[in-house]
PDB file of C-alpha atoms in Angstrom:
ATOM      1  CA  MET A   1      56.455 -50.662 -25.126  1.00 48.00           C
ATOM      2  CA  ALA A   2      55.644 -46.987 -24.936  1.00 50.00           C
ATOM      3  CA  ASP A   3      52.789 -45.625 -23.143  1.00 53.00           C
ATOM      4  CA  ASP A   4      52.115 -43.197 -25.906  1.00 59.00           C
ATOM      5  CA  ALA A   5      51.824 -45.783 -28.698  1.00 63.00           C
ATOM      6  CA  VAL A   6      49.355 -45.206 -31.021  1.00 77.00           C
ATOM      7  CA  TRP A   7      46.956 -47.803 -31.780  1.00 85.00           C
ATOM      8  CA  GLN A   8      44.003 -47.974 -34.305  1.00 83.00           C
ATOM      9  CA  SER A   9      41.082 -50.223 -34.804  1.00 82.00           C
ATOM     10  CA  PHE A  10      39.921 -51.386 -38.194  1.00 79.00           C
ATOM     11  CA  ASP A  11      36.417 -52.384 -38.597  1.00 75.00           C
ATOM     12  CA  ASP A  12      35.394 -53.000 -42.303  1.00 69.00           C
ATOM     13  CA  LEU A  13      35.500 -49.140 -43.547  1.00 68.00           C
ATOM     14  CA  VAL A  14      35.579 -47.749 -39.985  1.00 76.00           C
ATOM     15  CA  VAL A  15      39.073 -46.693 -38.539  1.00 80.00           C
ATOM     16  CA  THR A  16      39.143 -45.414 -34.772  1.00 83.00           C
ATOM     17  CA  PRO A  17      41.997 -44.672 -32.654  1.00 86.00           C
ATOM     18  CA  ILE A  18      41.843 -47.196 -29.435  1.00 87.00           C
ATOM     19  CA  THR A  19      43.816 -47.231 -26.173  1.00 87.00           C
ATOM     20  CA  GLN A  20      46.821 -49.504 -25.630  1.00 85.00           C
ATOM     21  CA  HIS A  21      44.880 -51.661 -23.268  1.00 84.00           C
ATOM     22  CA  ALA A  22      41.886 -51.954 -25.559  1.00 83.00           C
ATOM     23  CA  ALA A  23      44.134 -53.251 -28.212  1.00 82.00           C
ATOM     24  CA  LEU A  24      46.170 -55.697 -26.134  1.00 80.00           C
ATOM     25  CA  SER A  25      43.318 -57.032 -24.060  1.00 81.00           C
ATOM     26  CA  PHE A  26      41.082 -59.870 -25.527  1.00 77.00           C
ATOM     27  CA  ASP A  27      37.628 -61.036 -24.364  1.00 76.00           C
ATOM     28  CA  LEU A  28      37.190 -64.371 -26.195  1.00 75.00           C
ATOM     29  CA  ASN A  29      33.648 -63.537 -26.403  1.00 76.00           C
ATOM     30  CA  TYR A  30      33.754 -61.102 -28.858  1.00 72.00           C
ATOM     31  CA  LYS A  31      37.220 -60.693 -29.948  1.00 73.00           C
ATOM     32  CA  ILE A  32      39.833 -63.180 -31.157  1.00 73.00           C
ATOM     33  CA  PRO A  33      43.408 -62.408 -32.230  1.00 72.00           C
ATOM     34  CA  CYS A  34      44.160 -64.292 -35.494  1.00 76.00           C
ATOM     35  CA  THR A  35      47.360 -62.446 -36.409  1.00 77.00           C
ATOM     36  CA  VAL A  36      50.217 -60.957 -34.257  1.00 75.00           C
ATOM     37  CA  GLN A  37      53.115 -58.935 -36.219  1.00 77.00           C
ATOM     38  CA  TYR A  38      56.247 -57.595 -34.691  1.00 79.00           C
ATOM     39  CA  ALA A  39      58.765 -55.211 -36.211  1.00 77.00           C
ATOM     40  CA  ARG A  40      62.044 -54.010 -35.296  1.00 80.00           C
ATOM     41  CA  VAL A  41      62.166 -50.315 -33.955  1.00 80.00           C
ATOM     42  CA  ASP A  42      65.359 -49.674 -36.144  1.00 83.00           C
ATOM     43  CA  MET A  43      63.790 -51.484 -39.128  1.00 78.00           C
ATOM     44  CA  GLU A  44      63.408 -48.200 -41.304  1.00 75.00           C
ATOM     45  CA  LEU A  45      67.090 -47.445 -40.577  1.00 81.00           C
ATOM     46  CA  ARG A  46      68.408 -50.805 -41.865  1.00 82.00           C
ATOM     47  CA  TRP A  47      66.168 -51.508 -44.572  1.00 79.00           C
ATOM     48  CA  PRO A  48      64.024 -48.627 -46.270  1.00 72.00           C
ATOM     49  CA  THR A  49      60.631 -49.861 -46.126  1.00 66.00           C
ATOM     50  CA  ARG A  50      58.423 -46.867 -48.038  1.00 68.00           C
ATOM     51  CA  VAL A  51      55.488 -48.184 -49.514  1.00 65.00           C
ATOM     52  CA  MET A  52      54.766 -47.404 -53.348  1.00 71.00           C
ATOM     53  CA  ASN A  53      51.373 -46.698 -53.926  1.00 74.00           C
ATOM     54  CA  PRO A  54      49.876 -49.013 -56.131  1.00 79.00           C
ATOM     55  CA  ILE A  55      47.185 -46.495 -57.454  1.00 84.00           C
ATOM     56  CA  ASN A  56      47.884 -44.184 -60.253  1.00 83.00           C
ATOM     57  CA  ARG A  57      45.989 -41.875 -62.443  1.00 84.00           C
ATOM     58  CA  ASP A  58      44.527 -44.576 -64.642  1.00 84.00           C
ATOM     59  CA  ILE A  59      41.955 -45.176 -62.008  1.00 85.00           C
ATOM     60  CA  PHE A  60      40.048 -42.216 -63.443  1.00 85.00           C
ATOM     61  CA  GLN A  61      39.969 -44.207 -66.838  1.00 79.00           C
ATOM     62  CA  LYS A  62      38.578 -47.571 -65.025  1.00 73.00           C
ATOM     63  CA  PHE A  63      35.668 -46.366 -63.017  1.00 68.00           C
ATOM     64  CA  CYS A  64      32.560 -48.434 -63.007  1.00 72.00           C
ATOM     65  CA  ASP A  65      29.699 -46.681 -64.679  1.00 77.00           C
ATOM     66  CA  LEU A  66      26.608 -48.939 -64.017  1.00 79.00           C
ATOM     67  CA  THR A  67      24.186 -46.873 -66.006  1.00 80.00           C
ATOM     68  CA  ALA A  68      26.015 -45.856 -69.157  1.00 76.00           C
ATOM     69  CA  ASN A  69      23.729 -48.020 -71.637  1.00 75.00           C
ATOM     70  CA  ARG A  70      20.684 -46.370 -69.901  1.00 73.00           C
ATOM     71  CA  ARG A  71      21.931 -42.927 -70.217  1.00 70.00           C
ATOM     72  CA  CYS A  72      23.306 -43.262 -73.569  1.00 65.00           C
ATOM     73  CA  TYR A  73      21.231 -40.446 -74.931  1.00 61.00           C
ATOM     74  CA  GLN A  74      22.818 -38.044 -72.170  1.00 67.00           C
ATOM     75  CA  THR A  75      25.897 -36.189 -72.446  1.00 68.00           C
ATOM     76  CA  SER A  76      28.194 -36.282 -69.389  1.00 74.00           C
ATOM     77  CA  SER A  77      29.437 -32.957 -68.076  1.00 88.00           C
ATOM     78  CA  VAL A  78      32.416 -34.537 -66.416  1.00 90.00           C
ATOM     79  CA  VAL A  79      35.656 -33.370 -68.196  1.00 92.00           C
ATOM     80  CA  PRO A  80      37.889 -36.825 -68.667  1.00 90.00           C
ATOM     81  CA  VAL A  81      41.253 -36.548 -67.036  1.00 91.00           C
ATOM     82  CA  GLN A  82      43.547 -35.186 -70.030  1.00 90.00           C
ATOM     83  CA  ARG A  83      46.957 -37.032 -70.942  1.00 87.00           C
ATOM     84  CA  ASN A  84      49.032 -34.425 -69.741  1.00 89.00           C
ATOM     85  CA  GLU A  85      46.974 -33.569 -66.509  1.00 91.00           C
ATOM     86  CA  VAL A  86      48.864 -33.831 -63.282  1.00 91.00           C
ATOM     87  CA  PHE A  87      47.788 -34.136 -59.797  1.00 94.00           C
ATOM     88  CA  ASN A  88      49.993 -32.847 -57.400  1.00 94.00           C
ATOM     89  CA  SER A  89      50.346 -30.147 -54.334  1.00 94.00           C
ATOM     90  CA  ASP A  90      49.850 -27.345 -56.665  1.00 95.00           C
ATOM     91  CA  CYS A  91      46.679 -28.671 -57.682  1.00 96.00           C
ATOM     92  CA  VAL A  92      43.423 -27.507 -56.106  1.00 97.00           C
ATOM     93  CA  VAL A  93      39.947 -29.511 -56.317  1.00 97.00           C
ATOM     94  CA  ALA A  94      36.618 -28.346 -54.812  1.00 98.00           C
ATOM     95  CA  LEU A  95      34.859 -31.225 -53.188  1.00 97.00           C
ATOM     96  CA  ASP A  96      31.220 -31.782 -51.908  1.00 96.00           C
ATOM     97  CA  ALA A  97      29.586 -35.189 -50.971  1.00 95.00           C
ATOM     98  CA  GLU A  98      25.828 -35.496 -50.127  1.00 94.00           C
ATOM     99  CA  PHE A  99      24.682 -38.337 -47.780  1.00 94.00           C
ATOM    100  CA  VAL A 100      21.603 -40.548 -47.289  1.00 93.00           C
ATOM    101  CA  SER A 101      20.507 -42.404 -44.143  1.00 91.00           C
ATOM    102  CA  LEU A 102      20.606 -46.232 -44.106  1.00 87.00           C
ATOM    103  CA  ALA A 103      18.102 -48.341 -42.587  1.00 69.00           C
ATOM    104  CA  GLU A 104      18.785 -49.541 -38.839  1.00 58.00           C
ATOM    105  CA  ASP A 105      19.313 -53.123 -38.272  1.00 49.00           C
ATOM    106  CA  ASP A 106      15.806 -54.900 -37.998  1.00 47.00           C
ATOM    107  CA  SER A 107      17.180 -57.328 -35.539  1.00 45.00           C
ATOM    108  CA  ILE A 108      17.346 -54.523 -32.965  1.00 41.00           C
ATOM    109  CA  ASP A 109      14.652 -54.669 -30.375  1.00 46.00           C
ATOM    110  CA  LEU A 110      13.528 -50.805 -30.834  1.00 38.00           C
ATOM    111  CA  ALA A 111      11.205 -50.997 -27.605  1.00 44.00           C
ATOM    112  CA  SER A 112      13.831 -52.428 -25.375  1.00 43.00           C
ATOM    113  CA  ALA A 113      16.114 -49.527 -26.903  1.00 38.00           C
ATOM    114  CA  VAL A 114      13.635 -46.627 -26.316  1.00 40.00           C
ATOM    115  CA  ALA A 115      13.157 -47.969 -22.767  1.00 41.00           C
ATOM    116  CA  ALA A 116      16.823 -47.958 -21.995  1.00 39.00           C
ATOM    117  CA  SER A 117      17.444 -44.775 -24.006  1.00 38.00           C
ATOM    118  CA  THR A 118      19.676 -46.561 -26.192  1.00 42.00           C
ATOM    119  CA  ALA A 119      17.991 -46.151 -29.469  1.00 44.00           C
ATOM    120  CA  LYS A 120      20.580 -46.564 -32.482  1.00 47.00           C
ATOM    121  CA  PRO A 121      21.357 -43.179 -34.279  1.00 52.00           C
ATOM    122  CA  SER A 122      20.881 -43.454 -38.044  1.00 63.00           C
ATOM    123  CA  VAL A 123      23.775 -44.311 -40.008  1.00 85.00           C
ATOM    124  CA  LEU A 124      24.879 -42.088 -42.921  1.00 89.00           C
ATOM    125  CA  SER A 125      26.028 -43.371 -46.162  1.00 91.00           C
ATOM    126  CA  VAL A 126      27.925 -41.479 -49.099  1.00 93.00           C
ATOM    127  CA  GLY A 127      25.223 -41.045 -52.224  1.00 94.00           C
ATOM    128  CA  ARG A 128      26.895 -38.601 -54.207  1.00 95.00           C
ATOM    129  CA  VAL A 129      30.407 -36.847 -54.716  1.00 96.00           C
ATOM    130  CA  THR A 130      31.362 -34.230 -56.675  1.00 96.00           C
ATOM    131  CA  ALA A 131      34.873 -32.991 -57.593  1.00 97.00           C
ATOM    132  CA  VAL A 132      35.631 -29.705 -59.243  1.00 97.00           C
ATOM    133  CA  ARG A 133      39.043 -28.864 -60.557  1.00 97.00           C
ATOM    134  CA  GLY A 134      40.164 -25.268 -59.214  1.00 96.00           C
ATOM    135  CA  ASN A 135      43.196 -24.431 -61.267  1.00 94.00           C
ATOM    136  CA  GLY A 136      44.894 -24.796 -64.398  1.00 91.00           C
ATOM    137  CA  HIS A 137      43.368 -24.627 -67.807  1.00 92.00           C
ATOM    138  CA  LEU A 138      40.349 -26.722 -66.835  1.00 94.00           C
ATOM    139  CA  THR A 139      39.436 -24.668 -63.984  1.00 95.00           C
ATOM    140  CA  ASP A 140      35.815 -25.032 -62.873  1.00 95.00           C
ATOM    141  CA  THR A 141      35.225 -28.248 -64.969  1.00 96.00           C
ATOM    142  CA  LEU A 142      34.012 -31.306 -63.067  1.00 95.00           C
ATOM    143  CA  LEU A 143      36.514 -33.925 -62.424  1.00 95.00           C
ATOM    144  CA  MET A 144      34.202 -36.258 -60.751  1.00 93.00           C
ATOM    145  CA  ASP A 145      30.398 -36.281 -60.226  1.00 93.00           C
ATOM    146  CA  GLU A 146      29.529 -39.844 -59.141  1.00 92.00           C
ATOM    147  CA  TYR A 147      26.250 -40.992 -57.385  1.00 93.00           C
ATOM    148  CA  VAL A 148      27.038 -44.033 -55.090  1.00 93.00           C
ATOM    149  CA  VAL A 149      24.925 -47.346 -55.836  1.00 93.00           C
ATOM    150  CA  ALA A 150      23.462 -48.185 -52.328  1.00 89.00           C
ATOM    151  CA  ARG A 151      24.592 -51.356 -50.859  1.00 84.00           C
ATOM    152  CA  ASP A 152      22.101 -51.409 -48.027  1.00 86.00           C
ATOM    153  CA  LYS A 153      18.555 -50.281 -47.772  1.00 89.00           C
ATOM    154  CA  VAL A 154      18.286 -46.483 -47.812  1.00 90.00           C
ATOM    155  CA  ALA A 155      15.743 -45.492 -44.871  1.00 91.00           C
ATOM    156  CA  ASN A 156      15.760 -41.809 -45.905  1.00 91.00           C
ATOM    157  CA  HIS A 157      17.310 -40.015 -48.896  1.00 90.00           C
ATOM    158  CA  LEU A 158      17.308 -36.584 -46.993  1.00 89.00           C
ATOM    159  CA  THR A 159      16.322 -35.125 -50.321  1.00 88.00           C
ATOM    160  CA  GLU A 160      16.062 -31.574 -48.707  1.00 86.00           C
ATOM    161  CA  PHE A 161      19.705 -31.531 -47.973  1.00 87.00           C
ATOM    162  CA  SER A 162      20.996 -34.026 -50.257  1.00 90.00           C
ATOM    163  CA  GLY A 163      19.312 -33.351 -53.479  1.00 89.00           C
ATOM    164  CA  ILE A 164      19.060 -37.217 -53.964  1.00 92.00           C
ATOM    165  CA  ARG A 165      15.733 -38.638 -54.705  1.00 91.00           C
ATOM    166  CA  PRO A 166      14.466 -42.120 -54.528  1.00 93.00           C
ATOM    167  CA  GLY A 167      15.871 -44.194 -57.407  1.00 91.00           C
ATOM    168  CA  ASP A 168      18.935 -42.296 -58.033  1.00 91.00           C
ATOM    169  CA  LEU A 169      21.106 -44.880 -56.024  1.00 92.00           C
ATOM    170  CA  SER A 170      19.443 -47.942 -57.505  1.00 89.00           C
ATOM    171  CA  ALA A 171      21.238 -49.752 -60.116  1.00 86.00           C
ATOM    172  CA  ASN A 172      18.140 -50.975 -61.497  1.00 87.00           C
ATOM    173  CA  LEU A 173      16.423 -47.685 -61.608  1.00 88.00           C
ATOM    174  CA  SER A 174      18.722 -44.999 -61.851  1.00 88.00           C
ATOM    175  CA  LEU A 175      19.482 -42.698 -64.631  1.00 86.00           C
ATOM    176  CA  LYS A 176      22.354 -40.939 -62.894  1.00 89.00           C
ATOM    177  CA  ARG A 177      26.033 -41.689 -63.468  1.00 88.00           C
ATOM    178  CA  LEU A 178      26.214 -44.399 -60.828  1.00 91.00           C
ATOM    179  CA  ASP A 179      29.098 -45.787 -59.589  1.00 90.00           C
ATOM    180  CA  THR A 180      30.640 -48.054 -56.910  1.00 91.00           C
ATOM    181  CA  LEU A 181      31.488 -47.162 -53.411  1.00 90.00           C
ATOM    182  CA  LYS A 182      35.017 -48.801 -53.947  1.00 90.00           C
ATOM    183  CA  SER A 183      35.795 -46.941 -57.367  1.00 90.00           C
ATOM    184  CA  VAL A 184      34.945 -43.615 -55.826  1.00 92.00           C
ATOM    185  CA  TYR A 185      37.165 -44.212 -52.654  1.00 93.00           C
ATOM    186  CA  VAL A 186      39.847 -45.112 -54.881  1.00 92.00           C
ATOM    187  CA  ARG A 187      39.880 -41.941 -56.823  1.00 93.00           C
ATOM    188  CA  LEU A 188      39.897 -39.822 -53.711  1.00 95.00           C
ATOM    189  CA  ARG A 189      42.470 -41.563 -52.064  1.00 93.00           C
ATOM    190  CA  TYR A 190      44.848 -41.038 -55.096  1.00 94.00           C
ATOM    191  CA  LEU A 191      44.135 -37.212 -54.908  1.00 95.00           C
ATOM    192  CA  VAL A 192      44.742 -37.410 -51.287  1.00 95.00           C
ATOM    193  CA  ASP A 193      47.713 -39.136 -51.635  1.00 92.00           C
ATOM    194  CA  SER A 194      48.952 -36.930 -54.448  1.00 93.00           C
ATOM    195  CA  GLY A 195      49.058 -34.034 -52.153  1.00 94.00           C
ATOM    196  CA  VAL A 196      46.037 -32.275 -54.026  1.00 96.00           C
ATOM    197  CA  HIS A 197      44.395 -29.299 -51.871  1.00 97.00           C
ATOM    198  CA  PHE A 198      40.852 -29.919 -51.144  1.00 98.00           C
ATOM    199  CA  ILE A 199      38.333 -26.908 -50.727  1.00 98.00           C
ATOM    200  CA  GLY A 200      34.821 -27.311 -49.579  1.00 97.00           C
ATOM    201  CA  HIS A 201      32.209 -25.980 -47.264  1.00 96.00           C
ATOM    202  CA  GLY A 202      32.257 -28.251 -44.082  1.00 94.00           C
ATOM    203  CA  ILE A 203      34.599 -30.395 -45.762  1.00 95.00           C
ATOM    204  CA  HIS A 204      36.012 -31.713 -42.497  1.00 93.00           C
ATOM    205  CA  THR A 205      32.536 -33.084 -41.860  1.00 91.00           C
ATOM    206  CA  ASP A 206      32.460 -34.634 -45.468  1.00 93.00           C
ATOM    207  CA  PHE A 207      35.822 -36.368 -45.198  1.00 93.00           C
ATOM    208  CA  ARG A 208      34.692 -37.757 -41.660  1.00 91.00           C
ATOM    209  CA  ILE A 209      31.777 -39.263 -42.562  1.00 89.00           C
ATOM    210  CA  LEU A 210      33.677 -40.652 -45.862  1.00 90.00           C
ATOM    211  CA  ASN A 211      36.034 -42.029 -43.515  1.00 88.00           C
ATOM    212  CA  ILE A 212      38.989 -40.736 -45.401  1.00 92.00           C
ATOM    213  CA  ARG A 213      42.082 -39.367 -43.546  1.00 90.00           C
ATOM    214  CA  VAL A 214      43.219 -36.009 -45.021  1.00 94.00           C
ATOM    215  CA  PRO A 215      46.356 -34.118 -43.707  1.00 93.00           C
ATOM    216  CA  ALA A 216      45.138 -30.862 -42.320  1.00 93.00           C
ATOM    217  CA  ASP A 217      47.418 -28.877 -44.625  1.00 94.00           C
ATOM    218  CA  GLN A 218      45.536 -30.271 -47.678  1.00 97.00           C
ATOM    219  CA  ILE A 219      42.191 -29.135 -46.494  1.00 97.00           C
ATOM    220  CA  ILE A 220      40.714 -25.665 -46.817  1.00 97.00           C
ATOM    221  CA  ASP A 221      37.318 -25.253 -45.135  1.00 97.00           C
ATOM    222  CA  THR A 222      35.334 -21.941 -46.430  1.00 97.00           C
ATOM    223  CA  VAL A 223      32.939 -22.247 -43.403  1.00 96.00           C
ATOM    224  CA  GLN A 224      36.049 -21.285 -41.365  1.00 95.00           C
ATOM    225  CA  LEU A 225      37.273 -18.619 -43.986  1.00 95.00           C
ATOM    226  CA  TYR A 226      34.178 -16.709 -43.573  1.00 95.00           C
ATOM    227  CA  ARG A 227      33.645 -17.016 -39.735  1.00 94.00           C
ATOM    228  CA  LEU A 228      34.412 -14.605 -36.968  1.00 94.00           C
ATOM    229  CA  PRO A 229      35.857 -16.161 -33.981  1.00 93.00           C
ATOM    230  CA  ASP A 230      33.390 -17.700 -31.360  1.00 93.00           C
ATOM    231  CA  GLN A 231      30.505 -16.684 -33.985  1.00 95.00           C
ATOM    232  CA  ARG A 232      27.894 -19.031 -35.542  1.00 95.00           C
ATOM    233  CA  LEU A 233      28.946 -20.957 -38.948  1.00 95.00           C
ATOM    234  CA  ILE A 234      27.446 -19.457 -41.939  1.00 96.00           C
ATOM    235  CA  SER A 235      25.638 -21.444 -44.742  1.00 95.00           C
ATOM    236  CA  LEU A 236      26.772 -21.618 -48.136  1.00 95.00           C
ATOM    237  CA  LYS A 237      23.651 -20.311 -49.301  1.00 94.00           C
ATOM    238  CA  PHE A 238      23.929 -17.195 -47.215  1.00 95.00           C
ATOM    239  CA  LEU A 239      27.605 -16.687 -48.175  1.00 96.00           C
ATOM    240  CA  SER A 240      26.780 -17.134 -51.976  1.00 95.00           C
ATOM    241  CA  TRP A 241      23.916 -14.712 -51.611  1.00 95.00           C
ATOM    242  CA  TYR A 242      25.881 -12.312 -49.822  1.00 95.00           C
ATOM    243  CA  PHE A 243      29.298 -12.339 -51.331  1.00 94.00           C
ATOM    244  CA  LEU A 244      28.646 -13.667 -54.915  1.00 94.00           C
ATOM    245  CA  GLY A 245      25.200 -12.290 -55.465  1.00 92.00           C
ATOM    246  CA  ASN A 246      23.994 -15.875 -56.541  1.00 91.00           C
ATOM    247  CA  HIS A 247      20.992 -17.675 -55.140  1.00 89.00           C
ATOM    248  CA  ILE A 248      21.867 -21.572 -54.918  1.00 90.00           C
ATOM    249  CA  GLN A 249      19.566 -24.329 -53.687  1.00 80.00           C
ATOM    250  CA  HIS A 250      16.753 -22.439 -54.646  1.00 71.00           C
ATOM    251  CA  LEU A 251      14.665 -24.280 -57.205  1.00 67.00           C
ATOM    252  CA  HIS A 252      15.987 -27.578 -57.081  1.00 67.00           C
ATOM    253  CA  GLY A 253      17.341 -27.826 -53.563  1.00 71.00           C
ATOM    254  CA  HIS A 254      21.190 -28.850 -52.859  1.00 80.00           C
ATOM    255  CA  ASP A 255      23.242 -29.864 -55.808  1.00 89.00           C
ATOM    256  CA  SER A 256      26.799 -31.104 -54.919  1.00 92.00           C
ATOM    257  CA  ALA A 257      28.102 -29.667 -58.328  1.00 93.00           C
ATOM    258  CA  GLU A 258      26.744 -26.379 -57.785  1.00 94.00           C
ATOM    259  CA  ASP A 259      27.733 -26.458 -54.004  1.00 95.00           C
ATOM    260  CA  ALA A 260      31.330 -27.546 -54.497  1.00 96.00           C
ATOM    261  CA  LEU A 261      31.816 -24.659 -57.670  1.00 96.00           C
ATOM    262  CA  THR A 262      30.139 -21.947 -55.076  1.00 96.00           C
ATOM    263  CA  ALA A 263      32.928 -23.014 -52.440  1.00 97.00           C
ATOM    264  CA  LEU A 264      35.409 -22.651 -54.860  1.00 97.00           C
ATOM    265  CA  ARG A 265      34.554 -19.045 -55.912  1.00 96.00           C
ATOM    266  CA  LEU A 266      34.257 -18.080 -52.383  1.00 96.00           C
ATOM    267  CA  TYR A 267      37.585 -19.392 -51.805  1.00 96.00           C
ATOM    268  CA  ASN A 268      39.025 -17.559 -54.866  1.00 94.00           C
ATOM    269  CA  LEU A 269      37.051 -14.177 -53.666  1.00 93.00           C
ATOM    270  CA  TYR A 270      38.824 -14.836 -50.255  1.00 93.00           C
ATOM    271  CA  GLU A 271      42.278 -15.194 -51.636  1.00 90.00           C
ATOM    272  CA  LYS A 272      41.818 -12.152 -53.682  1.00 86.00           C
ATOM    273  CA  TYR A 273      40.567  -9.564 -51.076  1.00 80.00           C
ATOM    274  CA  ARG A 274      41.941 -10.874 -47.710  1.00 72.00           C
ATOM    275  CA  SER A 275      44.577  -8.450 -47.395  1.00 63.00           C
ATOM    276  CA  MET A 276      43.598  -5.623 -49.541  1.00 68.00           C
ATOM    277  CA  ALA A 277      41.053  -2.485 -49.035  1.00 50.00           C
ATOM    278  CA  TYR A 278      37.833  -3.483 -49.468  1.00 49.00           C
ATOM    279  CA  ALA A 279      36.109  -0.286 -51.018  1.00 44.00           C
ATOM    280  CA  ASP A 280      35.758  -1.911 -54.372  1.00 50.00           C
ATOM    281  CA  LEU A 281      34.260  -5.112 -53.163  1.00 49.00           C
ATOM    282  CA  ASN A 282      31.640  -3.300 -51.014  1.00 50.00           C
ATOM    283  CA  ASN A 283      30.836   0.200 -51.388  1.00 49.00           C
ATOM    284  CA  SER A 284      29.195   0.583 -48.296  1.00 51.00           C
ATOM    285  CA  CYS A 285      32.147  -0.532 -46.043  1.00 62.00           C
ATOM    286  CA  GLY A 286      34.453   2.527 -46.959  1.00 58.00           C
ATOM    287  CA  SER A 287      37.849   3.259 -47.528  1.00 59.00           C
ATOM    288  CA  GLY A 288      40.239   1.121 -45.825  1.00 65.00           C
ATOM    289  CA  CYS A 289      37.729  -1.529 -44.839  1.00 76.00           C
ATOM    290  CA  THR A 290      39.368  -5.153 -43.766  1.00 83.00           C
ATOM    291  CA  PHE A 291      38.028  -8.393 -44.500  1.00 86.00           C
ATOM    292  CA  VAL A 292      36.935  -8.560 -40.639  1.00 87.00           C
ATOM    293  CA  ASP A 293      35.060  -5.485 -41.003  1.00 88.00           C
ATOM    294  CA  LEU A 294      33.228  -7.165 -44.118  1.00 89.00           C
ATOM    295  CA  LEU A 295      32.558 -10.217 -42.010  1.00 93.00           C
ATOM    296  CA  ALA A 296      31.225  -8.190 -39.142  1.00 94.00           C
ATOM    297  CA  GLN A 297      28.609  -6.296 -41.526  1.00 93.00           C
ATOM    298  CA  MET A 298      27.474  -9.720 -42.824  1.00 95.00           C
ATOM    299  CA  TYR A 299      27.026 -10.999 -39.379  1.00 96.00           C
ATOM    300  CA  GLU A 300      24.959  -7.788 -38.497  1.00 96.00           C
ATOM    301  CA  LEU A 301      22.794  -8.155 -41.634  1.00 96.00           C
ATOM    302  CA  GLY A 302      22.491 -11.941 -41.077  1.00 96.00           C
ATOM    303  CA  ARG A 303      20.930 -11.523 -37.452  1.00 96.00           C
ATOM    304  CA  SER A 304      18.335  -8.803 -38.749  1.00 96.00           C
ATOM    305  CA  LEU A 305      17.303 -11.438 -41.350  1.00 95.00           C
ATOM    306  CA  GLN A 306      17.500 -14.243 -39.003  1.00 96.00           C
ATOM    307  CA  TRP A 307      19.826 -15.708 -41.477  1.00 94.00           C
ATOM    308  CA  LYS A 308      17.259 -16.364 -44.185  1.00 93.00           C
ATOM    309  CA  VAL A 309      18.213 -15.516 -47.816  1.00 92.00           C
ATOM    310  CA  PRO A 310      15.752 -12.933 -49.360  1.00 92.00           C
ATOM    311  CA  PRO A 311      13.986 -14.556 -52.566  1.00 87.00           C
ATOM    312  CA  PRO A 312      15.298 -13.579 -56.031  1.00 84.00           C
ATOM    313  CA  GLN A 313      13.733 -10.802 -57.516  1.00 77.00           C
ATOM    314  CA  ASN A 314      12.112 -11.040 -60.962  1.00 65.00           C
ATOM    315  CA  PRO A 315      13.736  -9.448 -63.687  1.00 54.00           C
TER     316      PRO A 315
END
């Protein structure tokens, strides 16, 4: 067996790479093999084994809206998938996810854990996923905007950062568009497998916590587009104020729909101006200004403001 063989550990929804030694050694105190599968190294050459994806676009019509009856008087802002709508590598979708912190296992002896400096870190779970169409005749419309029903006890809704409030993820109390984790995952999986390009601010982190693997060439992260080498990462709030003239996360905190749309607009601006002169974009930059020059000006202003966005001026 090749020493560089790639092994993966599947533990519920968590998939992690492991060493060959860890994969082939078994400590019967905690790991018991149940299935061993062998395959010919030339099987693909002898018999094509390409797997046909069982997920199709119909999945967008079969989602679980757990609070539909309770929200009968509300109008959904999500635009249903159209009959002639196609998802492929030409499609762009802006995505933002919000997370909550789950309760720690009550069976853990916290006193002993703290004494041993091995306190269990909080576990993040997805609470809301929003996807905005980035091109086509439905540009800027919501493709998905789902709150995810909590399967475990939520220790902290992290409202300041997520915009999610107590009760939003409860199947008994929520007035939000509530869906199951599986339903949300399957739709995201379909978009990934269809070759859709995803735009987001810190979107690598979102997919990592969501535990969904997305090919690198399908991810466009605005936190990297608007960053100078070896410099700090800039918040979406600051970029929105500086480049778009918009105050986001101002009155009601974070909103994943607002954040996804803002990331999309920042990407469109980046595409429009990255290889052009910038006098029209920022008069103070001067003729022949480059995108790097604009970023340098932003960093200079950001430092002087300690990266705090000035409050909006009253009209």
